[in-house]
Coordinates of C-alpha atoms in Angstrom, one line a residue:
M1 CA 194.5 -16.3 92.7
T2 CA 191.9 -18.4 90.9
A3 CA 190.0 -19.1 94.1
K4 CA 189.7 -15.4 94.9
T5 CA 188.5 -14.7 91.4
A6 CA 185.9 -17.4 91.6
K7 CA 184.7 -16.2 95.0
A8 CA 184.4 -12.6 93.7
A9 CA 182.6 -13.7 90.6
I10 CA 180.1 -15.8 92.5
S11 CA 179.6 -13.0 95.1
N12 CA 178.9 -10.3 92.5
F13 CA 177.0 -12.4 90.0
I14 CA 174.2 -13.6 92.2
P15 CA 172.6 -10.5 94.0
V16 CA 170.9 -12.0 97.1
V17 CA 172.7 -15.1 98.1
G18 CA 176.1 -14.3 96.4
K19 CA 177.9 -13.6 99.7
I20 CA 176.7 -16.9 101.2
L21 CA 177.8 -18.9 98.1
G22 CA 181.1 -17.0 98.0
D23 CA 181.8 -17.9 101.6
S24 CA 180.9 -21.5 100.9
V25 CA 183.3 -21.6 98.0
D26 CA 186.0 -20.3 100.4
S27 CA 185.2 -23.0 102.9
I28 CA 185.3 -25.8 100.2
I29 CA 188.7 -24.5 99.0
G30 CA 190.0 -24.5 102.6
C31 CA 188.8 -28.1 103.2
G32 CA 190.6 -29.1 100.0
N33 CA 193.8 -27.6 101.3
I34 CA 193.5 -29.4 104.6
L35 CA 192.9 -32.7 102.7
K36 CA 195.9 -32.1 100.5
N37 CA 198.2 -31.5 103.5
A38 CA 196.9 -34.6 105.3
V39 CA 197.6 -36.7 102.3
G40 CA 201.1 -35.3 102.1
V41 CA 201.8 -36.0 105.8
I42 CA 200.5 -39.6 105.4
G43 CA 202.7 -40.1 102.4
V44 CA 205.8 -38.9 104.4
I45 CA 204.9 -41.2 107.2
I46 CA 204.6 -44.2 104.9
L47 CA 207.9 -43.3 103.2
V48 CA 209.7 -43.1 106.5
R49 CA 208.2 -46.4 107.6
N50 CA 209.2 -48.2 104.4
C51 CA 212.7 -46.9 104.6
H52 CA 213.0 -47.9 108.3
F53 CA 211.9 -51.5 107.5
A54 CA 214.3 -51.7 104.5
N55 CA 217.1 -50.5 106.7
F56 CA 216.2 -53.1 109.4
E57 CA 216.2 -55.9 106.8
I58 CA 219.6 -54.9 105.5
E59 CA 221.0 -54.7 109.0
Y60 CA 219.5 -58.1 109.9
F61 CA 221.0 -59.7 106.8
M62 CA 224.4 -58.2 107.4
D63 CA 224.4 -59.5 111.0
F64 CA 223.4 -62.9 109.7
I65 CA 226.3 -62.9 107.2
L66 CA 228.8 -61.6 109.7
Y67 CA 227.8 -64.3 112.2
F68 CA 228.7 -67.0 109.7
V69 CA 231.9 -65.3 108.5
W70 CA 233.2 -65.0 112.1
R71 CA 232.2 -68.5 112.9
V72 CA 234.3 -70.0 110.1

């Protein structure tokens, strides 16, 4: 809602180039949303990767312990 208000205010406040500036504000807001989504996706990928490696380490450790328990 704030973005639409800012775009309308810029478009109406400046008589000649207001429409151009209003469209540029819309483009900047769109780019910000794309960057926000990209950062979110990268965060999810990092989280899944870290959980996968932690699971792998636990599994490896349990196999190591079970090897020695069955050997004794």
